[in-house]
CSV table of C-alpha atoms in Angstrom, one decimal:
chain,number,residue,atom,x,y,z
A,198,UNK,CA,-0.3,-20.8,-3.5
A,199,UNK,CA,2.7,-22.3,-1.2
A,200,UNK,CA,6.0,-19.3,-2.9
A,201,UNK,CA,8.4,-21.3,-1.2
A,202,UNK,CA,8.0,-24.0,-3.1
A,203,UNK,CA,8.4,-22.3,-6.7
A,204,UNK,CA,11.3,-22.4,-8.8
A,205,UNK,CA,14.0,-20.3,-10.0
A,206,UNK,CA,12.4,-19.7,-13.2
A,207,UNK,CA,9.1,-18.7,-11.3
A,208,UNK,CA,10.8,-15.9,-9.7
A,209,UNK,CA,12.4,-14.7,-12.4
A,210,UNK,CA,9.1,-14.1,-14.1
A,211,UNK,CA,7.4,-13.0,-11.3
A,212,UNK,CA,10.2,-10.0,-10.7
A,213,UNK,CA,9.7,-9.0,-14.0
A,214,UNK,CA,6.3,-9.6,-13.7
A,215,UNK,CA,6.8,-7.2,-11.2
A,216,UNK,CA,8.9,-4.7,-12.6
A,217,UNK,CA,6.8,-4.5,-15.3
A,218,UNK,CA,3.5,-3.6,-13.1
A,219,UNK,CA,5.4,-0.6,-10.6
A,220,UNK,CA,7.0,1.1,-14.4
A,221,UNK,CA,3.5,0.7,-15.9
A,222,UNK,CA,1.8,2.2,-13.0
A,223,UNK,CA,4.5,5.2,-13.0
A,224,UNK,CA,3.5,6.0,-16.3
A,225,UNK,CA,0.0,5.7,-16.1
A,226,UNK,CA,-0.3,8.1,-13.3
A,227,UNK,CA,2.9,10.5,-13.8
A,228,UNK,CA,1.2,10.7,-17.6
A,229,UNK,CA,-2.1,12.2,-15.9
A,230,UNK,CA,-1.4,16.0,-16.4
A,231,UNK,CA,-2.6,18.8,-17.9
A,232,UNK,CA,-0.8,21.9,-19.6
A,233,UNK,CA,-0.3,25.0,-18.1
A,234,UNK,CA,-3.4,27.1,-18.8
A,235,UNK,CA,-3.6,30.6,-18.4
A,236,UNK,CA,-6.2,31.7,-16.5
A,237,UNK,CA,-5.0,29.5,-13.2
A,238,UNK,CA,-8.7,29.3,-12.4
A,239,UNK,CA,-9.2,27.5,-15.8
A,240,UNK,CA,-6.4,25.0,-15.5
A,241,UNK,CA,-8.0,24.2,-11.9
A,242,UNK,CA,-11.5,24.2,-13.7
A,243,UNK,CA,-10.0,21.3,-16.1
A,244,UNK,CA,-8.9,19.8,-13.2
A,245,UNK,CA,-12.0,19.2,-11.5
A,246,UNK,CA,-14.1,18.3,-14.7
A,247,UNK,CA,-11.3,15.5,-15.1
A,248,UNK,CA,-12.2,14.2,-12.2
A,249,UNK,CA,-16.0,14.1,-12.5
A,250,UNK,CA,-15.4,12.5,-16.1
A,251,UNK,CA,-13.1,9.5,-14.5
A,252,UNK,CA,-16.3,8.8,-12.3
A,253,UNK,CA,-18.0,9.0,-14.9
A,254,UNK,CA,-16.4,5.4,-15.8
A,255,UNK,CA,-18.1,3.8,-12.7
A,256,UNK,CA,-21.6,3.5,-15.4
A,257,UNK,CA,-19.9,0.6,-16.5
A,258,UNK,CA,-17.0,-0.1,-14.4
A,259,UNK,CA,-20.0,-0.9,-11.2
A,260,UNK,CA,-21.7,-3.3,-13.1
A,261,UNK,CA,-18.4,-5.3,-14.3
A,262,UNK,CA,-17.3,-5.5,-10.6
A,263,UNK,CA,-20.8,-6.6,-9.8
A,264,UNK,CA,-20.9,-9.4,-13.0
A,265,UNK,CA,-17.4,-10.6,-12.2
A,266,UNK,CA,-18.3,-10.9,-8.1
A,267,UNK,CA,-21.0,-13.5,-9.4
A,268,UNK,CA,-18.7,-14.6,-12.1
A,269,UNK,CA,-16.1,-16.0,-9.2
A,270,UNK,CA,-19.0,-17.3,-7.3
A,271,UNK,CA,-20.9,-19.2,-10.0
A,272,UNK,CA,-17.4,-21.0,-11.6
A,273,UNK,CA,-15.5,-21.3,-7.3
A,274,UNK,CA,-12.8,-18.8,-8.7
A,275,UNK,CA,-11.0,-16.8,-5.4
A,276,UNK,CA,-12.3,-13.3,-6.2
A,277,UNK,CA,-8.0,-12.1,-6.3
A,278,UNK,CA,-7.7,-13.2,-9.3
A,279,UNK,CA,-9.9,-10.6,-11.3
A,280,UNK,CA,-8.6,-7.9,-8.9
A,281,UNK,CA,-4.9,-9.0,-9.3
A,282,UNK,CA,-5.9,-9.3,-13.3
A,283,UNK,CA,-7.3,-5.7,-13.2
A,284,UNK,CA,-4.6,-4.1,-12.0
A,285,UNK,CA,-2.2,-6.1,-14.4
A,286,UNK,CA,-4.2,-5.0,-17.3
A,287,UNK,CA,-4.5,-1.7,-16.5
A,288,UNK,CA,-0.6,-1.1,-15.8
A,289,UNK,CA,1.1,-3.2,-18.2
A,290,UNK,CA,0.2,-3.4,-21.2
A,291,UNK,CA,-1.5,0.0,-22.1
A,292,UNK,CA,1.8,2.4,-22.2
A,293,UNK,CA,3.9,-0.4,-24.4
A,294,UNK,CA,0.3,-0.7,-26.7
A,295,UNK,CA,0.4,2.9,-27.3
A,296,UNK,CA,4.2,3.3,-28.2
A,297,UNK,CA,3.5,0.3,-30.5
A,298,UNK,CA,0.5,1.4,-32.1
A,299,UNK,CA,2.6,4.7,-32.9
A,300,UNK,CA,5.8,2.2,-34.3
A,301,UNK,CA,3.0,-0.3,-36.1
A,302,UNK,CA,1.6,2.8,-38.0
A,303,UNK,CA,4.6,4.3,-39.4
A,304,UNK,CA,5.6,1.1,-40.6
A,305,UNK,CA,2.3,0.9,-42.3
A,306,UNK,CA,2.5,4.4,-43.7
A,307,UNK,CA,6.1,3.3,-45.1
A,308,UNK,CA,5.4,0.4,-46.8
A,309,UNK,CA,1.7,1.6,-48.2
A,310,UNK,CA,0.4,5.1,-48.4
A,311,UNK,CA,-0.9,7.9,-46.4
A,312,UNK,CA,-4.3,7.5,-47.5
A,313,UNK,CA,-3.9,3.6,-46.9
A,314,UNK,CA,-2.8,4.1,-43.9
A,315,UNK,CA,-5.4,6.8,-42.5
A,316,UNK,CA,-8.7,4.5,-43.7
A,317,UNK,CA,-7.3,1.3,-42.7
A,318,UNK,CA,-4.0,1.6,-40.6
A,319,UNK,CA,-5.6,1.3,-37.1
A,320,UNK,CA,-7.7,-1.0,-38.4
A,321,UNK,CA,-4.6,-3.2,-38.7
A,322,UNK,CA,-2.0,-2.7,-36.5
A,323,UNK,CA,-4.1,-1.9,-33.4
A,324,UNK,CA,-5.7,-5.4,-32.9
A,325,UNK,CA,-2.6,-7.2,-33.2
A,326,UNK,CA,-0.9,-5.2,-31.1
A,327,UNK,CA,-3.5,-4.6,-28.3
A,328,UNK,CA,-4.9,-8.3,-28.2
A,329,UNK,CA,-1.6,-9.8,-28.1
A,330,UNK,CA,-0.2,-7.6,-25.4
A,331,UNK,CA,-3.1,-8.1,-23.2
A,332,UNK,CA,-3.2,-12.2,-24.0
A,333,UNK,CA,0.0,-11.8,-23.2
A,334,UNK,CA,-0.4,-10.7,-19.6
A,335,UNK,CA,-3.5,-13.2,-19.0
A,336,UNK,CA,-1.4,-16.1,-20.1
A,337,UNK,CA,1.6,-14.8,-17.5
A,338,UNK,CA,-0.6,-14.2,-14.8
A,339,UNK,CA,-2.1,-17.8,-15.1
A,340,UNK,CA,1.5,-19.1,-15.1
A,341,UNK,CA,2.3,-17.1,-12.5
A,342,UNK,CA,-1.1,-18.3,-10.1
A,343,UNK,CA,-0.5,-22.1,-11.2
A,344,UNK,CA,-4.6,-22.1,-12.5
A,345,UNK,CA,-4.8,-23.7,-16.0
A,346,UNK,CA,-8.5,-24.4,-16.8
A,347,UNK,CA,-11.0,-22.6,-19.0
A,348,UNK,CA,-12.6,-20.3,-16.1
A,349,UNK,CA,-9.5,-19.1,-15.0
A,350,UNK,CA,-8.6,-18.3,-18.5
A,351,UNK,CA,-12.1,-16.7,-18.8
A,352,UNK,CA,-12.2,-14.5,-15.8
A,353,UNK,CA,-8.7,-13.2,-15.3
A,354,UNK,CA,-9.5,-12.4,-19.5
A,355,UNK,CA,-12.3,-10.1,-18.4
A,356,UNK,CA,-10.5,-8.4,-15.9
A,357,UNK,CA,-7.5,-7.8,-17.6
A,358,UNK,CA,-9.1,-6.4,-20.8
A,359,UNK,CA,-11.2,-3.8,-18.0
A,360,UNK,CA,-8.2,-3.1,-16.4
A,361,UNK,CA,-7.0,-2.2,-19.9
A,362,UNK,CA,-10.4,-0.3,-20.9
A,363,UNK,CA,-9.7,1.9,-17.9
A,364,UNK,CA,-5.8,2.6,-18.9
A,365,UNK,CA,-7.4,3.8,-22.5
A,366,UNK,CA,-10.3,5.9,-21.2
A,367,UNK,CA,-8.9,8.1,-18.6
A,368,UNK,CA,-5.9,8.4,-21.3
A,369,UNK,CA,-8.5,9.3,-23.9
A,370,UNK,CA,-10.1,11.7,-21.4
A,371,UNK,CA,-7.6,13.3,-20.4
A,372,UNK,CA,-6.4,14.4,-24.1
A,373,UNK,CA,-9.6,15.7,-24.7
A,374,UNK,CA,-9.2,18.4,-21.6
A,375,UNK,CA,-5.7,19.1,-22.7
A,376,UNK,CA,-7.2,20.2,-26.6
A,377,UNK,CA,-8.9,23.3,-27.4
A,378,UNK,CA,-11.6,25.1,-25.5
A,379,UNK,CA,-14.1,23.4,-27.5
A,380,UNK,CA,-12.9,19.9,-26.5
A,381,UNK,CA,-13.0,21.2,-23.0
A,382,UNK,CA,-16.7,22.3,-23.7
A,383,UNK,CA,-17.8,18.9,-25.0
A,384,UNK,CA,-15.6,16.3,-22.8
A,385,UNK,CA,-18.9,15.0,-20.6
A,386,UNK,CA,-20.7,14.1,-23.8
A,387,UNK,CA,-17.4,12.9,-25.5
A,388,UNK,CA,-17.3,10.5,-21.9
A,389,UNK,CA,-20.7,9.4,-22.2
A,390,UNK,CA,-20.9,8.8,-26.0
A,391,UNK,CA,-17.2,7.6,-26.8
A,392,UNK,CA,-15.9,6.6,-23.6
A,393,UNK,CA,-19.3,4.9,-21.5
A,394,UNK,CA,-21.2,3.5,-24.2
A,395,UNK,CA,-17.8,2.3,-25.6
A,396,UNK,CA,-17.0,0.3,-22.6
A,397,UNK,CA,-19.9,-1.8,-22.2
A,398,UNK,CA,-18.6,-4.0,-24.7
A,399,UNK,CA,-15.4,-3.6,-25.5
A,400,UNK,CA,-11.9,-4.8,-24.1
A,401,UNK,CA,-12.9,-6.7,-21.8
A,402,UNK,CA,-15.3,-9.0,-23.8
A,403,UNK,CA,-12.2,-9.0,-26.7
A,404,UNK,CA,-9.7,-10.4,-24.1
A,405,UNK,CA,-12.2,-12.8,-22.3
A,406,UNK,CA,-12.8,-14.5,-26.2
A,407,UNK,CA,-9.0,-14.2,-26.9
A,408,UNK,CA,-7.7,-15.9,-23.5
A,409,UNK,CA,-10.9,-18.5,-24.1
A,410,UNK,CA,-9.3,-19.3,-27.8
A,411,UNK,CA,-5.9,-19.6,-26.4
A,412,UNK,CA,-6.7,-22.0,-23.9
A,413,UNK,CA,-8.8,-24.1,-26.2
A,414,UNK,CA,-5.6,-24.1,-28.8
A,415,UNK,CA,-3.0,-25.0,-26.5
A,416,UNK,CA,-4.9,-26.0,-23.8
A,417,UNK,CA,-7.8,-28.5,-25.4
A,418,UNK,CA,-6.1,-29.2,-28.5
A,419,UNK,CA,-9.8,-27.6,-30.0
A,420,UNK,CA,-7.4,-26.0,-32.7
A,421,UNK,CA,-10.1,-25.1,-35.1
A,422,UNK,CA,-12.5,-23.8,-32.7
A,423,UNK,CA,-10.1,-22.0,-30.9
A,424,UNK,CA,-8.3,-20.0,-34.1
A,425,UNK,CA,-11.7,-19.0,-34.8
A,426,UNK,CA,-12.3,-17.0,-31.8
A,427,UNK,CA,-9.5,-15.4,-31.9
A,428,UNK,CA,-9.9,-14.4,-35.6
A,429,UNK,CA,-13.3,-13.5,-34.6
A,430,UNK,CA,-12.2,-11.3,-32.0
A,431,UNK,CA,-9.2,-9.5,-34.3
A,432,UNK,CA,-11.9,-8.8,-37.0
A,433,UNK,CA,-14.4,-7.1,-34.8
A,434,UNK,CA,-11.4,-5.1,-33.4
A,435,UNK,CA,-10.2,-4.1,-36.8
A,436,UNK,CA,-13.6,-3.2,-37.5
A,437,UNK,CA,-14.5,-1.3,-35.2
A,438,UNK,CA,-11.0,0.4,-35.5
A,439,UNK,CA,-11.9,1.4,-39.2
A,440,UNK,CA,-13.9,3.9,-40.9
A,441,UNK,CA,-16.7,1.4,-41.4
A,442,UNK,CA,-17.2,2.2,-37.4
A,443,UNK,CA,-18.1,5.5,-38.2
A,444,UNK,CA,-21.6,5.0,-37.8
A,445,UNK,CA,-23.9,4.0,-34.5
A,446,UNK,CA,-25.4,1.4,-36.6
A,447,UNK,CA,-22.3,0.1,-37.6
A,448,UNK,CA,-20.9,0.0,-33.9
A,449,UNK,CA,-24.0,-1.6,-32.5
A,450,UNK,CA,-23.9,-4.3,-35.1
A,451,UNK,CA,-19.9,-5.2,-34.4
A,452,UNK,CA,-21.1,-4.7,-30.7
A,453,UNK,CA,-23.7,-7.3,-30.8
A,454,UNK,CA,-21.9,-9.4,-32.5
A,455,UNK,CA,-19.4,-9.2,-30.0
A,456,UNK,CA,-22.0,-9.8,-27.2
A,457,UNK,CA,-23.1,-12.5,-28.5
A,458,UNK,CA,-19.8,-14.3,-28.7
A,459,UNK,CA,-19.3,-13.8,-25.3
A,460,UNK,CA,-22.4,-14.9,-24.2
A,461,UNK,CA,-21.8,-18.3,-26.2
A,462,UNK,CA,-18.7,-18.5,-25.0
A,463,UNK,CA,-20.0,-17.3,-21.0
A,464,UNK,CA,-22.5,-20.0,-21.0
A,465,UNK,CA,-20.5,-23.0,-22.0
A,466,UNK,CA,-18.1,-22.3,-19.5
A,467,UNK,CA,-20.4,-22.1,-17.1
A,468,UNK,CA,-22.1,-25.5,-18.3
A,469,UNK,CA,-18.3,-27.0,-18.1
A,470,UNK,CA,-17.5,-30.1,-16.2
A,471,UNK,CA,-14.2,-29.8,-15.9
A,472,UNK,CA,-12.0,-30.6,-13.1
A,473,UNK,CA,-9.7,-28.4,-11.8
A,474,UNK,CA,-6.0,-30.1,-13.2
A,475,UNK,CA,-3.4,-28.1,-10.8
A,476,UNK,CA,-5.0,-28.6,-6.9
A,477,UNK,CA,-6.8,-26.2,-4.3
A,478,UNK,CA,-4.0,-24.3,-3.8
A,479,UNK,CA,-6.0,-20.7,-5.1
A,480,UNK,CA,-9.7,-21.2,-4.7
């Protein structure tokens, strides 16, 4: 990727591609605090156990790094586009998500009702906000690298939805530490059984499908097939944002589902024969 021969416009989005990444990564980490708890003792016991539940991530964060390594081999992807795509997704668009998900659901609770809004607000709002932020950020940082074809779509997808899973799971642990004694008590199961077994499908398999369904829109002209995906992949979100997630059944089945999907989706690109349409510049 020769920067001295990009345009105005190029830079421009690149800066505030730029800006954008340095803010998000302020508030990621200057967010990463706990209150002051009396004992001192206790507050430095929190401490620690939030940093033995953030390794706890590397159950699933390992094998991603590991799939994604042979992921870059398999389709001849340069292995910095996951890691740039990582870092993107975990710094951009998780802070402006969670101020939108808090604007999306007073809306809601305006224009419906309380109880509306508490069995099927998230349901709503947080899919189309969280997909279209992080599609958002795949689509720029393909701009930005000059790589247009469906395994560049797929991977830098799957990187930025992990980099996004991470943003939301050290967020979601560190709540939990800042709560009551009790959620103190129970934050390595609450890692394991929310956090863990949430991420080993989750974000990163929705924005892998929903970068895949773009390109094939926009990119393909496969309009039907395509909107479907992404329709696919905001129901399964919605779903699994809703009360009907309540159960384990009920998230393995919108799990599997959503494995499945992937896989389809995986394999064909794989089995692609396309030709790269923007030259060797990143391999």
């Amino acid at each position: 990727m020769d920067i001295y021969d990009k345009t105005k416009k190029w830079w421009v989005s690149f800066f505030i591609f730029l800006v954008m990444f340095f803010w998000g990564a302020s508030k990621e980490f200057s967010g990463m605090y706990l209150e002051k708890i009396n004992p001192v003792s206790e507050t430095l016991g929190r401490y620690q156990m939030m940093l033995f539940c953030f390794l706890l991530l590397l159950l699933y964060f390992i094998p991603f790094v590991v799939f994604i390594r042979y992921t870059c081999r398999k389709l001849e992807v340069s292995r910095k586009l996951p890691v740039i795509a990582f870092f993107a997704g975990w710094f951009i668009p998780g802070w402006i998500a969670g101020q939108l998900n808090d604007a999306s659901e007073k809306l809601i609770r305006h224009l419906t009702s309380k109880t509306f809004t508490e069995d099927w607000g998230d349901a709503i709002e947080t899919p189309i906000v969280e997909e279209s932020l992080k599609v958002i950020v795949v689509v720029w940082l393909i701009c930005l690298v000059g790589k247009h074809l469906r395994k560049h779509y797929l991977i830098a997808g799957m990187s930025v939805g992990m980099g996004f899973q991470i943003s939301e799971d050290l967020s979601y642990i560190e709540k939990q530490l800042s709560g009551s004694h009790s959620d103190f008590v129970n934050v390595i199961p609450f890692t394991l059984g929310e956090r863990v077994a949430g991420g080993l499908v989750s974000h990163w398999c929705y924005t892998a499908l929903m970068a895949v369904g773009i390109y094939l829109f926009f990119r393909e002209k496969n309009r039907k097939t395509g909107i479907l995906l992404i329709l696919a992949v905001l129901l399964d979100h919605g779903l699994w944002d809703s009360f009907l997630s309540d159960s384990d059944l009920g998230t393995a089945i919108l799990s599997a589902v959503l494995f499945i999907l992937f896989v389809v989706v995986y394999v064909r690109t794989l089995n692609s024969s396309e030709e790269c349409i923007t030259g060797d510049a990143y391999r």
